[in-house]
Amino acid sequence: KKKTKDVQFYVEVMEASYALDNARRSGYDPDELEEEQRERQLRNRMNQEFSNFSKKIEDQAKDLEFDIPYRELGFYGVPPHNKSTSFIMPAVNALVELTEPPWFVMPLSDIEIAHFERVVYGLKNFDLVLVFKDFSEKPLHVNAINIEHLDALKTWLDSCNIKFYEGTANLNWNAIMKNINDTGIEGFYEDGGWKFLNMQGSSDEEEEDPDDAESDFEPSGSESEEEEASDGSDEDFTDESDGSEEELGSDESEGQDWDEAEEAAEKDDKKRAREREAKEARESAGQPKKKKKK
């Protein structure tokens, strides 16, 4: 007997085919509205039955847990086991396609890396390649994914701790995996591993430590002399700036004595007025003029 890894339970809620010879009915036909309501109730009842079925199995198996896909993260693409576009949904533990047979299930625990191909500005679609941890297996391809789902897929893979790369061209994965298997896993990772895919950056690209870069840099003698000369010029500049600040301070202090200057001018005016009055008094009395002391 052939071993089976994935088992699916499904029920066809709606009819797979419709009779086309029936007369076309209006959208406001009460019979048609009643039929749509009946199908909606049947769908809700089947969803509830599947929910109860999964809970009963989890209670009895104890070590078995059902995974519900994230429908809001779903996208349309061409899975490896189907030639037509299907709706693929990420889940907590797998990437699944459960709508069109043959169904597709990719456990996340089996993924080594993910690679986005044909990521080029202007193209509407890209491809996703999932490499298994078992390098003897052929990588899995999901083709023709709309470019609007690229960022959401990157975020989902990053949350699942799966390293991903991206490139502009399709790679020959048969030759790549053959080379890895011929080299051996240890030799492959000693040669850099998947760094050859990192042409345009990866999801967790390592950044250089600036402290290490500074420790590796050693200035030459000429550069050290230039630094000393620049330090001297800086000192001269600070001295000049201090002198200019002192001059500015003196000017400011002179500007602050404006009231005193006004008082001195008033005193001079009063003194001159008194001398003028004394002179006029002497002339009127016929007294000789006194020479003004310098």
mmCIF file of C-alpha atoms in Angstrom:
data_model
loop_
_atom_site.group_PDB
_atom_site.id
_atom_site.type_symbol
_atom_site.label_atom_id
_atom_site.label_comp_id
_atom_site.label_asym_id
_atom_site.label_seq_id
_atom_site.Cartn_x
_atom_site.Cartn_y
_atom_site.Cartn_z
ATOM 1 C CA LYS A 1 0.000 0.000 0.000
ATOM 2 C CA LYS A 2 1.144 3.525 -0.804
ATOM 3 C CA LYS A 3 1.849 5.679 2.225
ATOM 4 C CA THR A 4 -0.218 8.843 2.587
ATOM 5 C CA LYS A 5 1.108 11.891 4.365
ATOM 6 C CA ASP A 6 -1.744 14.385 3.961
ATOM 7 C CA VAL A 7 -5.420 13.528 4.481
ATOM 8 C CA GLN A 8 -8.255 15.898 3.596
ATOM 9 C CA PHE A 9 -11.920 15.726 4.603
ATOM 10 C CA TYR A 10 -14.247 17.723 2.410
ATOM 11 C CA VAL A 11 -17.926 18.001 1.526
ATOM 12 C CA GLU A 12 -19.398 19.627 -1.565
ATOM 13 C CA VAL A 13 -21.783 22.182 -0.144
ATOM 14 C CA MET A 14 -22.931 23.605 -3.494
ATOM 15 C CA GLU A 15 -23.752 21.704 -6.639
ATOM 16 C CA ALA A 16 -20.773 21.208 -8.897
ATOM 17 C CA SER A 17 -22.894 21.649 -12.043
ATOM 18 C CA TYR A 18 -26.053 23.463 -13.023
ATOM 19 C CA ALA A 19 -28.700 22.579 -15.588
ATOM 20 C CA LEU A 20 -28.580 25.147 -18.395
ATOM 21 C CA ASP A 21 -31.895 24.119 -19.958
ATOM 22 C CA ASN A 22 -33.884 25.726 -17.140
ATOM 23 C CA ALA A 23 -35.588 29.009 -17.906
ATOM 24 C CA ARG A 24 -33.686 32.090 -16.869
ATOM 25 C CA ARG A 25 -35.214 33.643 -13.788
ATOM 26 C CA SER A 26 -35.225 37.205 -12.589
ATOM 27 C CA GLY A 27 -32.937 38.370 -9.777
ATOM 28 C CA TYR A 28 -36.024 39.248 -7.731
ATOM 29 C CA ASP A 29 -37.587 35.803 -8.174
ATOM 30 C CA PRO A 30 -38.692 34.630 -4.689
ATOM 31 C CA ASP A 31 -37.795 31.027 -5.536
ATOM 32 C CA GLU A 32 -34.215 32.002 -6.440
ATOM 33 C CA LEU A 33 -33.829 34.106 -3.305
ATOM 34 C CA GLU A 34 -35.089 31.218 -1.209
ATOM 35 C CA GLU A 35 -32.613 28.867 -2.870
ATOM 36 C CA GLU A 36 -29.681 31.223 -2.153
ATOM 37 C CA GLN A 37 -30.738 31.499 1.460
ATOM 38 C CA ARG A 38 -30.994 27.717 1.742
ATOM 39 C CA GLU A 39 -27.460 27.296 0.315
ATOM 40 C CA ARG A 40 -26.129 29.890 2.767
ATOM 41 C CA GLN A 41 -27.689 28.059 5.706
ATOM 42 C CA LEU A 42 -26.287 24.756 4.462
ATOM 43 C CA ARG A 43 -22.801 26.245 4.207
ATOM 44 C CA ASN A 44 -22.948 27.634 7.730
ATOM 45 C CA ARG A 45 -24.195 24.296 9.075
ATOM 46 C CA MET A 46 -21.362 22.401 7.378
ATOM 47 C CA ASN A 47 -18.780 24.854 8.753
ATOM 48 C CA GLN A 48 -20.118 24.258 12.233
ATOM 49 C CA GLU A 49 -20.017 20.493 11.749
ATOM 50 C CA PHE A 50 -16.375 20.670 10.599
ATOM 51 C CA SER A 51 -15.539 22.808 13.633
ATOM 52 C CA ASN A 52 -17.130 20.277 15.979
ATOM 53 C CA PHE A 53 -15.378 17.427 14.126
ATOM 54 C CA SER A 54 -11.949 19.038 14.580
ATOM 55 C CA LYS A 55 -12.567 19.711 18.275
ATOM 56 C CA LYS A 56 -13.591 16.103 18.913
ATOM 57 C CA ILE A 57 -10.439 14.783 17.202
ATOM 58 C CA GLU A 58 -8.221 17.187 19.173
ATOM 59 C CA ASP A 59 -9.836 16.068 22.431
ATOM 60 C CA GLN A 60 -9.315 12.388 21.647
ATOM 61 C CA ALA A 61 -5.866 12.552 20.004
ATOM 62 C CA LYS A 62 -4.392 15.011 22.559
ATOM 63 C CA ASP A 63 -1.228 15.553 20.442
ATOM 64 C CA LEU A 64 -3.060 16.615 17.267
ATOM 65 C CA GLU A 65 -3.922 20.225 16.457
ATOM 66 C CA PHE A 66 -5.856 21.613 13.495
ATOM 67 C CA ASP A 67 -4.469 24.641 11.669
ATOM 68 C CA ILE A 68 -6.777 27.292 10.173
ATOM 69 C CA PRO A 69 -5.337 29.175 7.150
ATOM 70 C CA TYR A 70 -5.145 32.971 7.035
ATOM 71 C CA ARG A 71 -7.616 33.747 4.273
ATOM 72 C CA GLU A 72 -6.804 37.478 4.364
ATOM 73 C CA LEU A 73 -3.178 36.631 3.446
ATOM 74 C CA GLY A 74 -4.221 34.377 0.574
ATOM 75 C CA PHE A 75 -3.062 34.986 -2.995
ATOM 76 C CA TYR A 76 -3.597 33.528 -6.447
ATOM 77 C CA GLY A 77 -0.775 31.561 -8.039
ATOM 78 C CA VAL A 78 0.034 28.409 -9.982
ATOM 79 C CA PRO A 79 1.009 25.641 -7.518
ATOM 80 C CA PRO A 80 3.415 22.854 -8.532
ATOM 81 C CA HIS A 81 0.744 20.142 -8.663
ATOM 82 C CA ASN A 82 -1.676 22.122 -10.797
ATOM 83 C CA LYS A 83 -1.462 23.937 -14.122
ATOM 84 C CA SER A 84 -4.194 26.460 -13.399
ATOM 85 C CA THR A 85 -4.318 29.450 -11.091
ATOM 86 C CA SER A 86 -5.499 28.538 -7.594
ATOM 87 C CA PHE A 87 -6.098 30.332 -4.322
ATOM 88 C CA ILE A 88 -3.154 29.619 -1.971
ATOM 89 C CA MET A 89 -3.314 30.479 1.725
ATOM 90 C CA PRO A 90 -0.577 30.715 4.384
ATOM 91 C CA ALA A 91 -1.210 29.075 7.742
ATOM 92 C CA VAL A 92 0.652 28.815 11.024
ATOM 93 C CA ASN A 93 2.421 25.586 10.091
ATOM 94 C CA ALA A 94 2.008 25.239 6.313
ATOM 95 C CA LEU A 95 1.297 26.815 2.942
ATOM 96 C CA VAL A 96 -1.838 25.198 1.529
ATOM 97 C CA GLU A 97 -4.118 25.134 -1.507
ATOM 98 C CA LEU A 98 -7.373 23.315 -0.682
ATOM 99 C CA THR A 99 -9.691 24.434 -3.471
ATOM 100 C CA GLU A 100 -8.613 22.752 -6.711
ATOM 101 C CA PRO A 101 -7.500 19.092 -6.779
ATOM 102 C CA PRO A 102 -4.815 17.858 -6.526
ATOM 103 C CA TRP A 103 -4.472 19.713 -3.256
ATOM 104 C CA PHE A 104 -1.191 21.236 -2.171
ATOM 105 C CA VAL A 105 0.288 21.282 1.360
ATOM 106 C CA MET A 106 3.806 22.566 2.141
ATOM 107 C CA PRO A 107 4.835 22.250 5.840
ATOM 108 C CA LEU A 108 6.935 25.208 6.992
ATOM 109 C CA SER A 109 9.156 22.915 9.044
ATOM 110 C CA ASP A 110 10.437 21.361 5.794
ATOM 111 C CA ILE A 111 11.495 24.699 4.219
ATOM 112 C CA GLU A 112 15.186 25.646 4.246
ATOM 113 C CA ILE A 113 14.950 28.977 2.369
ATOM 114 C CA ALA A 114 12.594 30.867 0.057
ATOM 115 C CA HIS A 115 13.634 32.693 -3.097
ATOM 116 C CA PHE A 116 11.574 35.278 -4.996
ATOM 117 C CA GLU A 117 12.317 35.226 -8.730
ATOM 118 C CA ARG A 118 11.510 37.713 -11.510
ATOM 119 C CA VAL A 119 11.217 40.606 -9.059
ATOM 120 C CA VAL A 120 11.674 43.389 -11.621
ATOM 121 C CA TYR A 121 10.196 46.864 -11.663
ATOM 122 C CA GLY A 122 7.427 46.907 -14.243
ATOM 123 C CA LEU A 123 6.503 43.206 -14.085
ATOM 124 C CA LYS A 124 3.121 42.407 -12.559
ATOM 125 C CA ASN A 125 3.951 38.836 -11.483
ATOM 126 C CA PHE A 126 6.794 37.017 -9.722
ATOM 127 C CA ASP A 127 7.652 33.416 -8.811
ATOM 128 C CA LEU A 128 8.320 31.820 -5.427
ATOM 129 C CA VAL A 129 10.768 28.923 -4.968
ATOM 130 C CA LEU A 130 10.767 26.943 -1.705
ATOM 131 C CA VAL A 131 13.870 24.845 -1.042
ATOM 132 C CA PHE A 132 13.479 21.784 1.178
ATOM 133 C CA LYS A 133 15.791 21.022 4.079
ATOM 134 C CA ASP A 134 16.262 17.656 2.416
ATOM 135 C CA PHE A 135 18.467 18.702 -0.508
ATOM 136 C CA SER A 136 17.721 15.476 -2.323
ATOM 137 C CA GLU A 137 14.177 16.708 -3.013
ATOM 138 C CA LYS A 138 13.406 19.010 -5.906
ATOM 139 C CA PRO A 139 12.544 22.621 -4.901
ATOM 140 C CA LEU A 140 8.903 23.576 -5.052
ATOM 141 C CA HIS A 141 7.738 26.377 -7.397
ATOM 142 C CA VAL A 142 4.685 28.624 -7.084
ATOM 143 C CA ASN A 143 4.436 30.743 -10.236
ATOM 144 C CA ALA A 144 2.591 33.830 -11.469
ATOM 145 C CA ILE A 145 1.940 35.546 -8.110
ATOM 146 C CA ASN A 146 0.731 39.129 -8.302
ATOM 147 C CA ILE A 147 3.404 41.642 -7.303
ATOM 148 C CA GLU A 148 1.043 43.288 -4.790
ATOM 149 C CA HIS A 149 1.447 40.236 -2.503
ATOM 150 C CA LEU A 150 5.263 40.457 -2.355
ATOM 151 C CA ASP A 151 5.534 42.551 0.817
ATOM 152 C CA ALA A 152 2.863 40.514 2.619
ATOM 153 C CA LEU A 153 4.668 37.251 1.801
ATOM 154 C CA LYS A 154 7.991 38.678 2.999
ATOM 155 C CA THR A 155 6.392 39.733 6.279
ATOM 156 C CA TRP A 156 4.808 36.306 6.730
ATOM 157 C CA LEU A 157 8.078 34.440 6.006
ATOM 158 C CA ASP A 158 9.948 36.740 8.359
ATOM 159 C CA SER A 159 7.407 36.035 11.123
ATOM 160 C CA CYS A 160 7.967 32.309 10.507
ATOM 161 C CA ASN A 161 11.788 32.732 10.790
ATOM 162 C CA ILE A 162 12.353 31.570 7.204
ATOM 163 C CA LYS A 163 15.215 33.245 5.387
ATOM 164 C CA PHE A 164 14.344 34.580 1.949
ATOM 165 C CA TYR A 165 16.173 36.080 -1.007
ATOM 166 C CA GLU A 166 15.048 37.786 -4.185
ATOM 167 C CA GLY A 167 16.429 38.046 -7.695
ATOM 168 C CA THR A 168 15.543 39.293 -11.141
ATOM 169 C CA ALA A 169 15.901 36.023 -13.091
ATOM 170 C CA ASN A 170 14.803 32.389 -12.943
ATOM 171 C CA LEU A 171 17.565 30.061 -11.760
ATOM 172 C CA ASN A 172 18.383 26.525 -12.859
ATOM 173 C CA TRP A 173 17.560 24.777 -9.588
ATOM 174 C CA ASN A 174 18.260 21.303 -10.901
ATOM 175 C CA ALA A 175 21.888 22.267 -11.547
ATOM 176 C CA ILE A 176 22.125 24.148 -8.229
ATOM 177 C CA MET A 177 20.838 21.233 -6.156
ATOM 178 C CA LYS A 178 23.059 18.787 -8.053
ATOM 179 C CA ASN A 179 26.096 20.939 -7.286
ATOM 180 C CA ILE A 180 25.125 21.114 -3.595
ATOM 181 C CA ASN A 181 24.684 17.350 -3.334
ATOM 182 C CA ASP A 182 28.007 16.727 -5.117
ATOM 183 C CA THR A 183 29.853 19.197 -2.860
ATOM 184 C CA GLY A 184 28.240 18.002 0.354
ATOM 185 C CA ILE A 185 26.338 20.010 2.929
ATOM 186 C CA GLU A 186 29.416 20.886 5.016
ATOM 187 C CA GLY A 187 31.428 21.969 1.995
ATOM 188 C CA PHE A 188 28.474 23.945 0.655
ATOM 189 C CA TYR A 189 28.124 25.994 3.831
ATOM 190 C CA GLU A 190 31.902 26.424 4.151
ATOM 191 C CA ASP A 191 31.884 28.009 0.683
ATOM 192 C CA GLY A 192 29.304 30.579 1.802
ATOM 193 C CA GLY A 193 26.064 28.636 1.571
ATOM 194 C CA TRP A 194 23.207 30.598 0.021
ATOM 195 C CA LYS A 195 25.122 33.876 -0.175
ATOM 196 C CA PHE A 196 25.327 33.543 -3.939
ATOM 197 C CA LEU A 197 21.585 34.295 -3.994
ATOM 198 C CA ASN A 198 22.130 37.538 -2.126
ATOM 199 C CA MET A 199 22.574 39.660 -5.252
ATOM 200 C CA GLN A 200 20.045 42.311 -4.288
ATOM 201 C CA GLY A 201 19.952 41.866 -0.504
ATOM 202 C CA SER A 202 18.230 39.346 1.751
ATOM 203 C CA SER A 203 15.639 39.450 4.517
ATOM 204 C CA ASP A 204 18.193 39.555 7.359
ATOM 205 C CA GLU A 205 21.282 41.007 5.737
ATOM 206 C CA GLU A 206 24.042 41.386 8.265
ATOM 207 C CA GLU A 207 25.409 44.864 8.812
ATOM 208 C CA GLU A 208 29.038 45.630 9.568
ATOM 209 C CA ASP A 209 29.887 46.724 13.077
ATOM 210 C CA PRO A 210 31.220 50.303 12.898
ATOM 211 C CA ASP A 211 33.536 49.615 15.872
ATOM 212 C CA ASP A 212 35.195 46.781 13.949
ATOM 213 C CA ALA A 213 35.618 48.997 10.906
ATOM 214 C CA GLU A 214 37.269 51.687 13.024
ATOM 215 C CA SER A 215 39.601 49.179 14.684
ATOM 216 C CA ASP A 216 40.774 47.933 11.288
ATOM 217 C CA PHE A 217 41.593 51.474 10.138
ATOM 218 C CA GLU A 218 45.016 52.823 11.143
ATOM 219 C CA PRO A 219 46.004 56.360 10.004
ATOM 220 C CA SER A 220 49.451 56.848 8.429
ATOM 221 C CA GLY A 221 52.081 59.317 9.624
ATOM 222 C CA SER A 222 51.152 62.009 7.125
ATOM 223 C CA GLU A 223 47.524 61.771 8.126
ATOM 224 C CA SER A 224 48.424 62.076 11.810
ATOM 225 C CA GLU A 225 50.496 65.196 11.008
ATOM 226 C CA GLU A 226 47.549 66.648 9.153
ATOM 227 C CA GLU A 227 45.388 65.984 12.207
ATOM 228 C CA GLU A 228 47.918 67.780 14.459
ATOM 229 C CA ALA A 229 48.045 70.717 12.060
ATOM 230 C CA SER A 230 44.285 70.885 12.004
ATOM 231 C CA ASP A 231 44.265 70.810 15.828
ATOM 232 C CA GLY A 232 46.661 73.777 15.867
ATOM 233 C CA SER A 233 44.537 75.716 13.430
ATOM 234 C CA ASP A 234 41.551 74.987 15.604
ATOM 235 C CA GLU A 235 43.369 76.429 18.620
ATOM 236 C CA ASP A 236 44.274 79.592 16.685
ATOM 237 C CA PHE A 237 40.721 79.940 15.611
ATOM 238 C CA THR A 238 39.508 79.616 19.193
ATOM 239 C CA ASP A 239 42.011 82.294 20.346
ATOM 240 C CA GLU A 240 40.859 84.695 17.645
ATOM 241 C CA SER A 241 37.265 84.007 18.436
ATOM 242 C CA ASP A 242 37.940 84.691 22.147
ATOM 243 C CA GLY A 243 39.542 88.058 21.252
ATOM 244 C CA SER A 244 36.620 89.026 19.076
ATOM 245 C CA GLU A 245 34.276 88.073 21.863
ATOM 246 C CA GLU A 246 36.194 90.345 24.281
ATOM 247 C CA GLU A 247 35.909 93.264 21.831
ATOM 248 C CA LEU A 248 32.245 92.627 21.470
ATOM 249 C CA GLY A 249 31.970 92.592 25.251
ATOM 250 C CA SER A 250 33.712 95.985 25.557
ATOM 251 C CA ASP A 251 31.433 97.478 22.904
ATOM 252 C CA GLU A 252 28.459 96.108 24.675
ATOM 253 C CA SER A 253 29.687 97.595 27.964
ATOM 254 C CA GLU A 254 30.084 101.020 26.266
ATOM 255 C CA GLY A 255 26.632 100.713 24.842
ATOM 256 C CA GLN A 256 25.269 99.952 28.268
ATOM 257 C CA ASP A 257 26.638 103.414 29.682
ATOM 258 C CA TRP A 258 24.349 105.500 27.450
ATOM 259 C CA ASP A 259 22.502 106.939 30.441
ATOM 260 C CA GLU A 260 25.778 108.104 31.997
ATOM 261 C CA ALA A 261 26.750 109.829 28.743
ATOM 262 C CA GLU A 262 23.456 111.724 28.722
ATOM 263 C CA GLU A 263 24.021 112.868 32.295
ATOM 264 C CA ALA A 264 27.526 114.129 31.419
ATOM 265 C CA ALA A 265 26.165 116.065 28.429
ATOM 266 C CA GLU A 266 23.521 117.726 30.615
ATOM 267 C CA LYS A 267 26.215 118.781 33.114
ATOM 268 C CA ASP A 268 28.294 120.336 30.323
ATOM 269 C CA ASP A 269 25.295 122.275 29.060
ATOM 270 C CA LYS A 270 24.530 123.621 32.534
ATOM 271 C CA LYS A 271 28.184 124.626 33.043
ATOM 272 C CA ARG A 272 28.280 126.509 29.760
ATOM 273 C CA ALA A 273 25.025 128.257 30.626
ATOM 274 C CA ARG A 274 26.480 129.448 33.964
ATOM 275 C CA GLU A 275 29.666 130.716 32.304
ATOM 276 C CA ARG A 276 27.595 132.593 29.718
ATOM 277 C CA GLU A 277 25.540 134.266 32.479
ATOM 278 C CA ALA A 278 28.707 135.243 34.412
ATOM 279 C CA LYS A 279 30.248 136.718 31.266
ATOM 280 C CA GLU A 280 27.200 138.829 30.592
ATOM 281 C CA ALA A 281 27.180 140.037 34.189
ATOM 282 C CA ARG A 282 30.848 141.103 34.023
ATOM 283 C CA GLU A 283 30.360 142.986 30.795
ATOM 284 C CA SER A 284 27.452 144.871 32.195
ATOM 285 C CA ALA A 285 29.499 145.782 35.346
ATOM 286 C CA GLY A 286 32.597 146.852 33.348
ATOM 287 C CA GLN A 287 34.858 144.279 34.931
ATOM 288 C CA PRO A 288 37.854 143.017 32.984
ATOM 289 C CA LYS A 289 37.496 139.735 31.302
ATOM 290 C CA LYS A 290 39.108 136.679 32.842
ATOM 291 C CA LYS A 291 40.973 134.287 30.717
ATOM 292 C CA LYS A 292 39.420 130.906 30.614
ATOM 293 C CA LYS A 293 41.657 128.242 32.077
ATOM 294 C CA LYS A 294 42.429 125.453 29.802
#
